[in-house]
Tab-separated table of C-alpha atoms and ligand atoms in Angstrom:
chain	number	residue	atom	x	y	z
P	1	UNK	CA	86.754	-51.142	114.427
P	2	UNK	CA	84.954	-54.655	114.163
P	3	UNK	CA	83.206	-52.644	111.239
P	4	UNK	CA	86.504	-51.848	109.700
P	5	UNK	CA	88.032	-55.143	110.172
P	6	UNK	CA	85.095	-56.670	108.170
P	7	UNK	CA	85.725	-54.140	105.488
P	8	UNK	CA	89.060	-54.888	104.859
P	9	UNK	CA	88.215	-58.608	105.107
P	10	UNK	CA	86.020	-58.051	102.380
P	11	UNK	CA	88.031	-55.985	100.619
P	12	UNK	CA	91.181	-58.521	100.746
P	13	UNK	CA	88.704	-61.143	99.544
P	14	UNK	CA	87.926	-59.481	96.910
P	15	UNK	CA	90.951	-58.723	95.526
P	16	UNK	CA	91.976	-62.354	96.203
P	17	UNK	CA	88.963	-63.800	93.594
P	18	UNK	CA	89.693	-61.266	91.468
P	19	UNK	CA	93.688	-62.088	91.329
P	20	UNK	CA	92.225	-66.033	91.486
P	21	UNK	CA	90.287	-65.248	88.370
P	22	UNK	CA	92.714	-63.475	86.284
P	23	UNK	CA	95.216	-65.935	87.155
P	24	UNK	CA	93.096	-68.584	85.702
P	25	UNK	CA	92.015	-66.577	82.993
P	26	UNK	CA	95.349	-66.382	81.773
P	27	UNK	CA	96.118	-70.141	82.645
P	28	UNK	CA	93.071	-70.834	80.009
P	29	UNK	CA	94.484	-68.438	77.606
P	30	UNK	CA	98.183	-70.272	77.891
P	31	UNK	CA	96.064	-73.452	77.393
P	32	UNK	CA	93.918	-72.321	74.445
P	33	UNK	CA	96.948	-70.800	72.705
P	34	UNK	CA	99.335	-74.108	73.354
P	35	UNK	CA	96.589	-75.937	71.994
P	36	UNK	CA	95.258	-73.733	69.090
P	37	UNK	CA	98.033	-71.975	68.282
P	38	UNK	CA	101.317	-73.699	69.119
P	39	UNK	CA	99.998	-77.054	67.836
P	40	UNK	CA	98.008	-76.423	65.441
P	41	UNK	CA	98.826	-78.475	62.218
P	42	UNK	CA	98.436	-75.123	60.192
P	43	UNK	CA	100.868	-73.077	59.948
P	44	UNK	CA	99.723	-69.397	61.724
P	45	UNK	CA	101.617	-66.126	61.722
P	46	UNK	CA	100.674	-63.657	63.916
P	47	UNK	CA	101.643	-59.701	62.574
P	48	UNK	CA	101.468	-56.453	63.787
P	49	UNK	CA	100.359	-53.985	60.937
P	50	UNK	CA	98.815	-51.407	63.387
P	51	UNK	CA	102.247	-49.030	62.284
P	52	UNK	CA	100.372	-48.195	58.845
P	53	UNK	CA	96.364	-47.626	59.900
P	54	UNK	CA	96.895	-44.126	60.288
P	55	UNK	CA	98.826	-44.031	56.645
P	56	UNK	CA	95.436	-45.850	55.085
P	57	UNK	CA	93.156	-43.938	57.135
P	58	UNK	CA	94.615	-40.572	55.998
P	59	UNK	CA	94.760	-41.763	52.410
P	60	UNK	CA	90.995	-42.893	52.500
P	61	UNK	CA	90.456	-39.323	53.896
P	62	UNK	CA	92.319	-38.225	50.568
P	63	UNK	CA	89.803	-39.942	48.840
P	64	UNK	CA	91.868	-43.090	47.677
P	65	UNK	CA	89.081	-45.806	47.859
P	66	UNK	CA	91.287	-47.948	45.734
P	67	UNK	CA	94.420	-48.818	47.502
P	68	UNK	CA	95.512	-51.443	44.927
P	69	UNK	CA	95.437	-48.981	41.998
P	70	UNK	CA	97.275	-46.232	44.003
P	71	UNK	CA	100.212	-48.359	45.032
P	72	UNK	CA	100.217	-49.488	41.392
P	73	UNK	CA	101.371	-46.036	40.841
P	74	UNK	CA	103.804	-45.642	43.677
P	75	UNK	CA	104.764	-49.002	44.154
P	76	UNK	CA	107.856	-47.642	46.411
P	77	UNK	CA	105.554	-47.133	49.194
P	78	UNK	CA	105.029	-50.738	49.405
P	79	UNK	CA	108.165	-51.356	50.596
P	80	UNK	CA	108.165	-47.898	52.836
P	81	UNK	CA	105.151	-49.303	54.275
P	82	UNK	CA	106.524	-52.467	55.091
P	83	UNK	CA	108.810	-50.962	57.388
P	84	UNK	CA	106.111	-50.608	59.837
P	85	UNK	CA	104.935	-54.144	60.152
P	86	UNK	CA	106.278	-56.543	62.839
P	87	UNK	CA	106.023	-60.222	62.920
P	88	UNK	CA	104.602	-61.032	66.251
P	89	UNK	CA	104.723	-64.658	66.429
P	90	UNK	CA	104.811	-68.334	64.580
P	91	UNK	CA	103.784	-71.454	65.905
P	92	UNK	CA	105.713	-74.516	65.319
P	93	UNK	CA	103.991	-75.351	61.897
P	94	UNK	CA	105.217	-72.310	60.451
P	95	UNK	CA	108.849	-73.128	61.391
P	96	UNK	CA	108.336	-76.218	59.745
P	97	UNK	CA	107.319	-74.579	56.517
P	98	UNK	CA	110.174	-72.671	56.425
P	99	UNK	CA	112.347	-75.201	57.511
P	100	UNK	CA	113.335	-73.044	60.635
P	101	UNK	CA	115.308	-74.411	63.763
P	102	UNK	CA	113.739	-72.250	66.151
P	103	UNK	CA	111.131	-69.482	66.731
P	104	UNK	CA	113.519	-67.061	67.261
P	105	UNK	CA	115.575	-67.555	64.242
P	106	UNK	CA	112.690	-67.300	62.217
P	107	UNK	CA	111.131	-63.890	63.898
P	108	UNK	CA	114.660	-62.626	62.932
P	109	UNK	CA	114.279	-63.718	59.566
P	110	UNK	CA	110.921	-63.378	58.439
P	111	UNK	CA	111.062	-59.539	56.758
P	112	UNK	CA	113.366	-61.383	54.157
P	113	UNK	CA	111.684	-64.535	54.424
P	114	UNK	CA	108.321	-63.058	53.803
P	115	UNK	CA	109.117	-60.160	51.701
P	116	UNK	CA	106.636	-57.404	51.023
P	117	UNK	CA	104.394	-58.585	48.015
P	118	UNK	CA	102.394	-55.895	46.404
P	119	UNK	CA	99.407	-58.250	45.676
P	120	UNK	CA	99.338	-60.237	49.032
P	121	UNK	CA	99.842	-56.658	50.982
P	122	UNK	CA	97.090	-54.933	48.890
P	123	UNK	CA	94.600	-57.192	49.701
P	124	UNK	CA	95.326	-56.787	53.388
P	125	UNK	CA	95.534	-52.792	53.260
P	126	UNK	CA	92.252	-53.298	51.368
P	127	UNK	CA	90.588	-55.098	54.121
P	128	UNK	CA	91.834	-52.796	56.449
P	129	UNK	CA	90.751	-49.611	54.674
P	130	UNK	CA	86.944	-51.432	54.371
P	131	UNK	CA	86.628	-52.282	57.616
P	132	UNK	CA	86.249	-55.719	56.784
P	133	UNK	CA	87.617	-58.971	58.703
P	134	UNK	CA	89.093	-61.578	56.089
P	135	UNK	CA	91.538	-61.308	53.279
P	136	UNK	CA	92.973	-64.180	51.339
P	137	UNK	CA	95.361	-64.998	48.645
P	138	UNK	CA	98.401	-66.835	46.865
P	139	UNK	CA	101.749	-66.727	47.033
P	140	UNK	CA	104.428	-68.385	46.793
P	141	UNK	CA	107.223	-68.984	49.735
P	142	UNK	CA	111.132	-69.606	49.409
P	143	UNK	CA	112.360	-71.902	52.123
P	144	UNK	CA	114.953	-71.874	54.495
P	145	UNK	CA	116.047	-75.371	52.875
P	146	UNK	CA	115.479	-74.288	49.432
P	147	UNK	CA	112.091	-75.290	49.023
P	148	UNK	CA	109.486	-73.496	46.639
P	149	UNK	CA	105.817	-73.797	48.140
P	150	UNK	CA	103.008	-72.004	46.561
P	151	UNK	CA	100.286	-71.423	49.578
P	152	UNK	CA	96.974	-70.085	50.049
P	153	UNK	CA	97.297	-67.389	52.726
P	154	UNK	CA	94.035	-66.435	54.428
P	155	UNK	CA	93.855	-63.167	57.103
P	156	UNK	CA	92.050	-62.495	59.939
P	157	UNK	CA	91.269	-59.510	61.777
P	158	UNK	CA	89.839	-58.679	65.101
P	159	UNK	CA	86.441	-57.091	65.265
P	160	UNK	CA	87.893	-54.293	67.296
P	161	UNK	CA	89.756	-52.988	64.028
P	162	UNK	CA	92.813	-53.377	65.847
P	163	UNK	CA	95.385	-54.418	63.047
P	164	UNK	CA	98.191	-54.862	65.828
P	165	UNK	CA	97.616	-58.911	66.189
P	166	UNK	CA	96.236	-60.133	62.360
P	167	UNK	CA	96.422	-63.353	62.226
P	168	UNK	CA	97.714	-65.189	58.754
P	169	UNK	CA	97.191	-68.946	58.287
P	170	UNK	CA	98.866	-70.634	55.665
P	171	UNK	CA	97.675	-73.483	53.619
P	172	UNK	CA	99.998	-75.552	51.651
P	173	UNK	CA	98.748	-76.090	48.236
P	174	UNK	CA	101.899	-77.761	46.407
P	175	UNK	CA	100.028	-80.717	45.457
P	176	UNK	CA	97.094	-78.638	44.490
P	177	UNK	CA	99.124	-76.992	42.082
P	178	UNK	CA	101.177	-80.217	40.589
P	179	UNK	CA	97.681	-81.775	40.087
P	180	UNK	CA	96.866	-78.946	38.233
P	181	UNK	CA	99.997	-78.401	36.260
P	182	UNK	CA	99.479	-82.162	35.440
P	183	UNK	CA	96.366	-81.164	34.056
P	184	UNK	CA	96.897	-77.918	32.303
P	185	UNK	CA	100.467	-79.842	30.322
P	186	UNK	CA	97.974	-82.729	29.412
P	187	UNK	CA	95.433	-80.767	27.985
P	188	UNK	CA	98.453	-78.863	25.632
P	189	UNK	CA	99.604	-82.271	24.907
P	190	UNK	CA	96.338	-83.299	23.656
P	191	UNK	CA	96.102	-79.588	21.554
P	192	UNK	CA	99.326	-80.284	20.242
P	193	UNK	CA	98.686	-83.762	19.227
P	194	UNK	CA	95.382	-82.220	17.771
P	195	UNK	CA	97.165	-79.831	15.790
P	196	UNK	CA	99.869	-82.239	14.705
P	197	UNK	CA	97.238	-84.566	13.141
P	198	UNK	CA	95.403	-81.783	11.828
P	199	UNK	CA	98.744	-80.562	10.478
P	200	UNK	CA	99.075	-83.581	8.763
P	201	UNK	CA	95.703	-83.597	7.582
P	202	UNK	CA	95.996	-80.494	6.193
P	203	UNK	CA	99.735	-81.492	4.476
P	204	UNK	CA	97.684	-83.929	2.705
P	205	UNK	CA	94.955	-80.803	1.426
P	206	UNK	CA	97.388	-78.403	0.281
P	207	UNK	CA	98.589	-81.276	-1.804
P	208	UNK	CA	94.966	-81.540	-2.678
P	209	UNK	CA	93.576	-77.871	-3.480
P	210	UNK	CA	97.236	-77.094	-4.996
P	211	UNK	CA	97.439	-80.230	-7.327
P	212	UNK	CA	93.856	-78.607	-8.756
P	213	UNK	CA	94.833	-75.093	-10.081
P	214	UNK	CA	98.483	-76.465	-11.120
P	215	UNK	CA	97.035	-78.708	-13.531
P	216	UNK	CA	94.597	-75.925	-14.336
P	217	UNK	CA	97.581	-73.845	-15.246
P	218	UNK	CA	99.850	-76.365	-17.094
P	219	UNK	CA	96.116	-76.452	-19.199
P	220	UNK	CA	96.377	-72.904	-20.190
P	221	UNK	CA	99.780	-72.414	-20.292
P	222	UNK	CA	99.600	-74.953	-23.278
P	223	UNK	CA	96.552	-73.366	-24.640
P	224	UNK	CA	98.616	-70.227	-24.677
P	225	UNK	CA	101.077	-71.168	-26.282
P	226	UNK	CA	99.120	-73.079	-29.136
P	227	UNK	CA	97.304	-69.311	-29.193
P	228	UNK	CA	100.440	-67.828	-29.816
P	229	UNK	CA	101.978	-69.677	-32.129
P	230	UNK	CA	99.540	-71.639	-34.362
P	231	UNK	CA	99.668	-69.718	-37.702
P	232	UNK	CA	98.076	-66.480	-37.302
P	233	UNK	CA	98.758	-65.116	-33.166
P	234	UNK	CA	95.600	-64.756	-31.403
P	235	UNK	CA	96.847	-62.382	-29.096
P	236	UNK	CA	93.114	-61.579	-27.402
P	237	UNK	CA	92.646	-65.527	-26.469
P	238	UNK	CA	96.230	-65.605	-25.544
P	239	UNK	CA	95.728	-62.903	-22.999
P	240	UNK	CA	92.163	-64.050	-21.923
P	241	UNK	CA	94.146	-67.830	-21.194
P	242	UNK	CA	96.871	-65.491	-19.443
P	243	UNK	CA	94.343	-64.355	-16.910
P	244	UNK	CA	92.791	-67.761	-16.144
P	245	UNK	CA	96.354	-68.492	-15.433
P	246	UNK	CA	96.623	-65.390	-13.090
P	247	UNK	CA	93.407	-66.298	-11.292
P	248	UNK	CA	94.817	-70.318	-10.708
P	249	UNK	CA	97.928	-68.813	-9.314
P	250	UNK	CA	95.871	-66.868	-7.098
P	251	UNK	CA	94.099	-69.685	-5.962
P	252	UNK	CA	97.033	-72.103	-5.322
P	253	UNK	CA	98.307	-69.086	-3.336
P	254	UNK	CA	95.158	-68.749	-1.130
P	255	UNK	CA	95.028	-72.220	-0.293
P	256	UNK	CA	99.112	-71.971	0.960
P	257	UNK	CA	98.116	-68.698	2.813
P	258	UNK	CA	95.289	-69.787	4.687
P	259	UNK	CA	97.473	-72.993	5.873
P	260	UNK	CA	100.048	-70.274	6.958
P	261	UNK	CA	97.159	-68.470	8.823
P	262	UNK	CA	95.890	-71.704	10.434
P	263	UNK	CA	99.318	-72.810	11.966
P	264	UNK	CA	99.785	-68.902	12.925
P	265	UNK	CA	96.783	-68.320	14.638
P	266	UNK	CA	93.186	-69.184	15.490
P	267	UNK	CA	91.169	-69.187	12.396
P	268	UNK	CA	89.617	-65.949	11.305
P	269	UNK	CA	86.482	-66.001	10.781
P	270	UNK	CA	84.014	-62.673	9.542
P	271	UNK	CA	80.657	-61.826	8.943
P	272	UNK	CA	80.433	-62.951	5.343
P	273	UNK	CA	77.735	-62.605	2.621
P	274	UNK	CA	77.272	-66.260	1.362
P	275	UNK	CA	76.090	-64.748	-2.086
P	276	UNK	CA	79.498	-63.117	-2.893
P	277	UNK	CA	81.247	-65.811	-1.929
P	278	UNK	CA	79.734	-68.564	-3.872
P	279	UNK	CA	80.374	-65.998	-6.793
P	280	UNK	CA	83.622	-65.274	-6.205
P	281	UNK	CA	84.401	-69.055	-5.670
P	282	UNK	CA	82.730	-70.146	-9.089
P	283	UNK	CA	84.533	-67.650	-10.948
P	284	UNK	CA	87.595	-68.972	-9.760
P	285	UNK	CA	87.016	-72.455	-11.784
P	286	UNK	CA	85.206	-70.682	-14.474
P	287	UNK	CA	88.269	-72.406	-16.470
P	288	UNK	CA	87.192	-75.843	-15.043
P	289	UNK	CA	83.601	-75.017	-16.374
P	290	UNK	CA	84.737	-74.136	-19.899
P	291	UNK	CA	86.828	-76.762	-20.233
P	292	UNK	CA	84.622	-80.018	-18.699
P	293	UNK	CA	81.727	-77.613	-20.873
P	294	UNK	CA	79.894	-77.368	-17.795
P	295	UNK	CA	76.242	-74.498	-17.542
P	296	UNK	CA	76.957	-73.186	-14.158
P	297	UNK	CA	73.761	-71.983	-12.695
P	298	UNK	CA	73.711	-69.608	-9.583
P	299	UNK	CA	70.388	-69.699	-7.488
P	300	UNK	CA	70.929	-67.463	-4.207
P	301	UNK	CA	67.891	-65.982	-2.456
P	302	UNK	CA	67.737	-62.124	-2.092
P	303	UNK	CA	68.866	-60.320	1.503
P	304	UNK	CA	70.062	-63.438	3.433
P	305	UNK	CA	71.302	-63.194	6.777
P	306	UNK	CA	75.635	-63.075	6.899
P	307	UNK	CA	77.426	-66.096	8.243
P	308	UNK	CA	80.580	-65.947	10.565
P	309	UNK	CA	82.957	-68.119	8.355
P	310	UNK	CA	86.513	-68.151	7.231
P	311	UNK	CA	86.190	-67.078	4.064
P	312	UNK	CA	88.779	-68.941	2.418
P	313	UNK	CA	87.897	-72.431	3.852
P	314	UNK	CA	84.124	-71.998	2.498
P	315	UNK	CA	85.323	-71.009	-0.784
P	316	UNK	CA	87.549	-73.953	-0.753
P	317	UNK	CA	84.824	-76.337	-0.181
P	318	UNK	CA	82.530	-74.586	-2.795
P	319	UNK	CA	85.366	-75.128	-5.312
P	320	UNK	CA	85.927	-79.029	-4.176
P	321	UNK	CA	81.829	-79.699	-4.587
P	322	UNK	CA	81.922	-78.133	-7.863
P	323	UNK	CA	84.968	-79.787	-8.967
P	324	UNK	CA	83.636	-83.250	-7.830
P	325	UNK	CA	80.277	-82.415	-9.560
P	326	UNK	CA	82.008	-80.990	-13.116
P	327	UNK	CA	84.311	-84.314	-13.138
P	328	UNK	CA	82.051	-86.429	-12.290
P	329	UNK	CA	80.166	-85.615	-15.119
P	330	UNK	CA	82.965	-85.208	-17.690
P	331	UNK	CA	83.774	-88.856	-16.833
P	332	UNK	CA	80.595	-90.082	-16.794
P	333	UNK	CA	80.166	-88.767	-20.472
P	334	UNK	CA	76.874	-87.118	-19.185
P	335	UNK	CA	75.232	-84.842	-22.036
P	336	UNK	CA	73.905	-81.150	-21.572
P	337	UNK	CA	75.857	-80.703	-18.157
P	338	UNK	CA	74.105	-78.412	-15.306
P	339	UNK	CA	76.035	-77.285	-12.192
P	340	UNK	CA	73.612	-75.389	-10.134
P	341	UNK	CA	74.962	-74.220	-6.661
P	342	UNK	CA	71.707	-72.687	-5.019
P	343	UNK	CA	71.983	-70.710	-1.506
P	344	UNK	CA	68.616	-71.005	0.375
P	345	UNK	CA	67.700	-69.570	4.162
P	346	UNK	CA	66.361	-71.790	6.589
P	347	UNK	CA	65.509	-69.449	9.302
P	348	UNK	CA	63.377	-72.168	11.581
P	349	UNK	CA	66.917	-73.937	11.757
P	350	UNK	CA	68.959	-70.235	11.756
P	351	UNK	CA	70.880	-71.403	9.046
P	352	UNK	CA	71.811	-70.990	5.528
P	353	UNK	CA	71.973	-74.288	3.185
P	354	UNK	CA	74.341	-74.193	0.366
P	355	UNK	CA	73.746	-76.755	-2.524
P	356	UNK	CA	75.817	-77.806	-5.588
P	357	UNK	CA	73.789	-80.021	-7.419
P	358	UNK	CA	74.626	-81.996	-10.889
P	359	UNK	CA	72.548	-84.158	-13.217
P	360	UNK	CA	75.475	-86.520	-13.631
P	361	UNK	CA	75.562	-90.299	-13.056
P	362	UNK	CA	74.967	-90.047	-9.739
P	363	UNK	CA	76.940	-92.250	-7.009
P	364	UNK	CA	76.251	-95.843	-6.439
P	365	UNK	CA	74.598	-96.987	-3.249
P	366	UNK	CA	76.917	-99.300	-2.970
P	367	UNK	CA	79.600	-96.457	-2.347
P	368	UNK	CA	78.068	-93.900	-1.183
P	369	UNK	CA	78.684	-94.196	2.295
P	370	UNK	CA	82.245	-94.386	1.817
P	371	UNK	CA	82.772	-91.134	0.038
P	372	UNK	CA	83.347	-89.259	3.019
P	373	UNK	CA	86.640	-91.855	4.150
P	374	UNK	CA	90.062	-90.304	3.469
P	375	UNK	CA	91.350	-91.670	0.247
P	376	UNK	CA	88.279	-93.295	-0.827
P	377	UNK	CA	88.221	-92.068	-4.943
P	378	UNK	CA	86.732	-94.068	-7.719
P	379	UNK	CA	89.233	-91.762	-10.172
P	380	UNK	CA	92.431	-92.714	-11.262
P	381	UNK	CA	94.301	-89.838	-10.092
P	382	UNK	CA	91.843	-88.947	-7.225
P	383	UNK	CA	93.121	-88.680	-3.966
P	384	UNK	CA	89.789	-89.113	-1.987
P	385	UNK	CA	90.575	-86.525	0.350
P	386	UNK	CA	88.288	-83.351	-1.185
P	387	UNK	CA	84.940	-84.311	0.517
P	388	UNK	CA	86.671	-85.451	3.937
P	389	UNK	CA	88.234	-81.332	3.684
P	390	UNK	CA	84.967	-80.408	3.505
P	391	UNK	CA	83.329	-82.311	5.596
P	392	UNK	CA	85.465	-81.086	8.138
P	393	UNK	CA	85.920	-77.071	7.355
P	394	UNK	CA	82.090	-77.632	7.466
P	395	UNK	CA	81.884	-78.801	10.776
P	396	UNK	CA	84.042	-76.750	12.513
P	397	UNK	CA	81.784	-73.952	11.094
P	398	UNK	CA	78.788	-75.705	13.441
P	399	UNK	CA	77.657	-76.880	10.221
P	400	UNK	CA	76.631	-80.155	8.546
P	401	UNK	CA	77.410	-81.238	4.998
P	402	UNK	CA	75.020	-84.043	3.751
P	403	UNK	CA	74.625	-85.655	0.422
P	404	UNK	CA	71.841	-87.244	-1.783
P	405	UNK	CA	72.265	-89.154	-5.061
P	406	UNK	CA	69.991	-90.981	-7.405
P	407	UNK	CA	71.371	-92.746	-10.526
P	408	UNK	CA	70.551	-91.230	-13.665
P	409	UNK	CA	69.450	-87.985	-12.015
P	410	UNK	CA	72.279	-86.873	-10.294
P	411	UNK	CA	73.762	-85.893	-7.082
P	412	UNK	CA	73.341	-82.913	-4.307
P	413	UNK	CA	75.726	-81.945	-1.916
P	414	UNK	CA	74.366	-79.681	0.370
P	415	UNK	CA	75.931	-77.968	3.637
P	416	UNK	CA	74.336	-75.842	6.428
P	417	UNK	CA	75.888	-72.771	8.341
P	418	UNK	CA	74.946	-70.776	11.026
P	419	UNK	CA	73.429	-67.162	10.833
P	420	UNK	CA	76.361	-65.059	12.300
P	421	UNK	CA	75.126	-63.958	15.528
P	422	UNK	CA	78.431	-62.036	16.451
P	423	UNK	CA	79.609	-65.326	18.130
P	424	UNK	CA	82.370	-67.293	17.060
P	425	UNK	CA	81.070	-71.123	16.889
P	426	UNK	CA	82.964	-74.062	18.594
Q	501	ADP	N1	79.288	-84.891	-7.670
Q	501	ADP	C1	79.221	-86.265	-7.912
Q	501	ADP	N2	79.245	-87.030	-8.393
Q	501	ADP	C2	79.170	-88.209	-8.123
Q	501	ADP	N3	80.308	-88.952	-7.505
Q	501	ADP	C3	80.823	-87.861	-6.499
Q	501	ADP	C4	80.577	-86.693	-6.641
Q	501	ADP	N4	81.168	-85.772	-5.933
Q	501	ADP	C5	82.146	-87.257	-5.089
Q	501	ADP	N5	81.977	-87.975	-6.008
Q	501	ADP	C6	82.482	-89.512	-5.356
Q	501	ADP	O1	83.420	-89.485	-4.357
Q	501	ADP	C7	84.587	-89.639	-4.185
Q	501	ADP	C8	85.214	-88.667	-3.219
Q	501	ADP	O2	85.391	-87.918	-3.638
Q	501	ADP	P1	86.451	-86.591	-3.011
Q	501	ADP	O3	86.661	-86.870	-1.295
Q	501	ADP	O4	86.518	-85.431	-3.416
Q	501	ADP	O5	87.899	-87.189	-3.943
Q	501	ADP	P2	88.266	-87.486	-5.262
Q	501	ADP	O6	88.009	-86.392	-5.916
Q	501	ADP	O7	90.023	-87.216	-4.901
Q	501	ADP	O8	88.073	-88.646	-5.519
Q	501	ADP	C9	85.154	-89.330	-5.593
Q	501	ADP	O9	86.121	-89.876	-5.873
Q	501	ADP	C10	83.694	-89.859	-6.514
Q	501	ADP	O10	83.570	-91.087	-6.637
Q	502	MG	MG1	87.437	-84.357	-5.022
């Protein structure tokens, strides 16, 4: 009897202890929840995704490894899966974020406030399928008071793999997005400003580069007229003059085309043989060479590597430098005018060097420092833009344009172009 009594007492005490323990744990849990959930400044949402677990497991068993790719092919399933989701709980910060007045109100309209987002859902599905514990993504929320709030969300899944209590944390990134947008806008403004000023420069360059062939055309037209009307018409000479006219018209056209391409898109650069490029460029100004009575020499090293260039632009550089040289020699009345265009390999620097050399008057030391300035010209009709344009084209190709000149010996302009490595230089 006494024995039984003690057993009963012991059992009762044990029971009391257990009840007390449970009660205490529950109290501690509640306190924990109040501190870390309800009062958390970070919005926390608890969702139950267990309804979709078996579907995901079945998909995995069928061999679906990439749920993102699978759902992209069957987007209607996202909405279907979503029907099995439940919003379990939301803390005060969630209510504030959405502008909701009470938890009940929020939970009632949560499915509308947080409609299925393919991207976000896929991330959680993938995490569930891979048995991982966290997922993260970005999405935009539309609040009850009409605000649009970009957030980064982070989900933590219980280690047990139980998907009935997935915690979602939301971080408002409005400020970061705003700063990012300000930065992007500033960059775009800057790029636009740079473009506008380049367009300004280019307009001047059109005037400069188109003026030359037009002048050549008008000279050729007069010549052709003479060949056809002077005494015995010389059709052959007239025809060859017409050929020159056509070439110059093509040159003017190429310049205009270059501007158009520039305005449309990024510069087009291709692996190019400088040998062919230099010969083409000089071919285009053959007429001027004759007129200025200049003998042109081409010295090109054999088997040069290619350069990645905009062919039209580099041709323009060669033409500008060569015309300057011819004009300088003609204006100075140089006898025996020689123009040499040479291309040499400089393997140590992985560049090729193009040299345009004349035996003209040279450039006076007092002005040599100014020839690359915009609008600096010693010619009555000069625009003083040719060298500015050459320098900027060469620079944009990753090369350098330099000059060397000696009185009565002549002038040599040199520019480098990096080897083509299959990469567009900045
Ligand atoms: N090969 C050269 N020999 C002598 N002077 C030159 C040569 N190339 C350029 N210059 C000088 O540089 C100046 C600027 O050239 P450029 O920018 O092409 O403008 P422009 O040809 O319109 O004068 C020329 O006016 C001339 O004084
Ligand atoms: Mg010039």
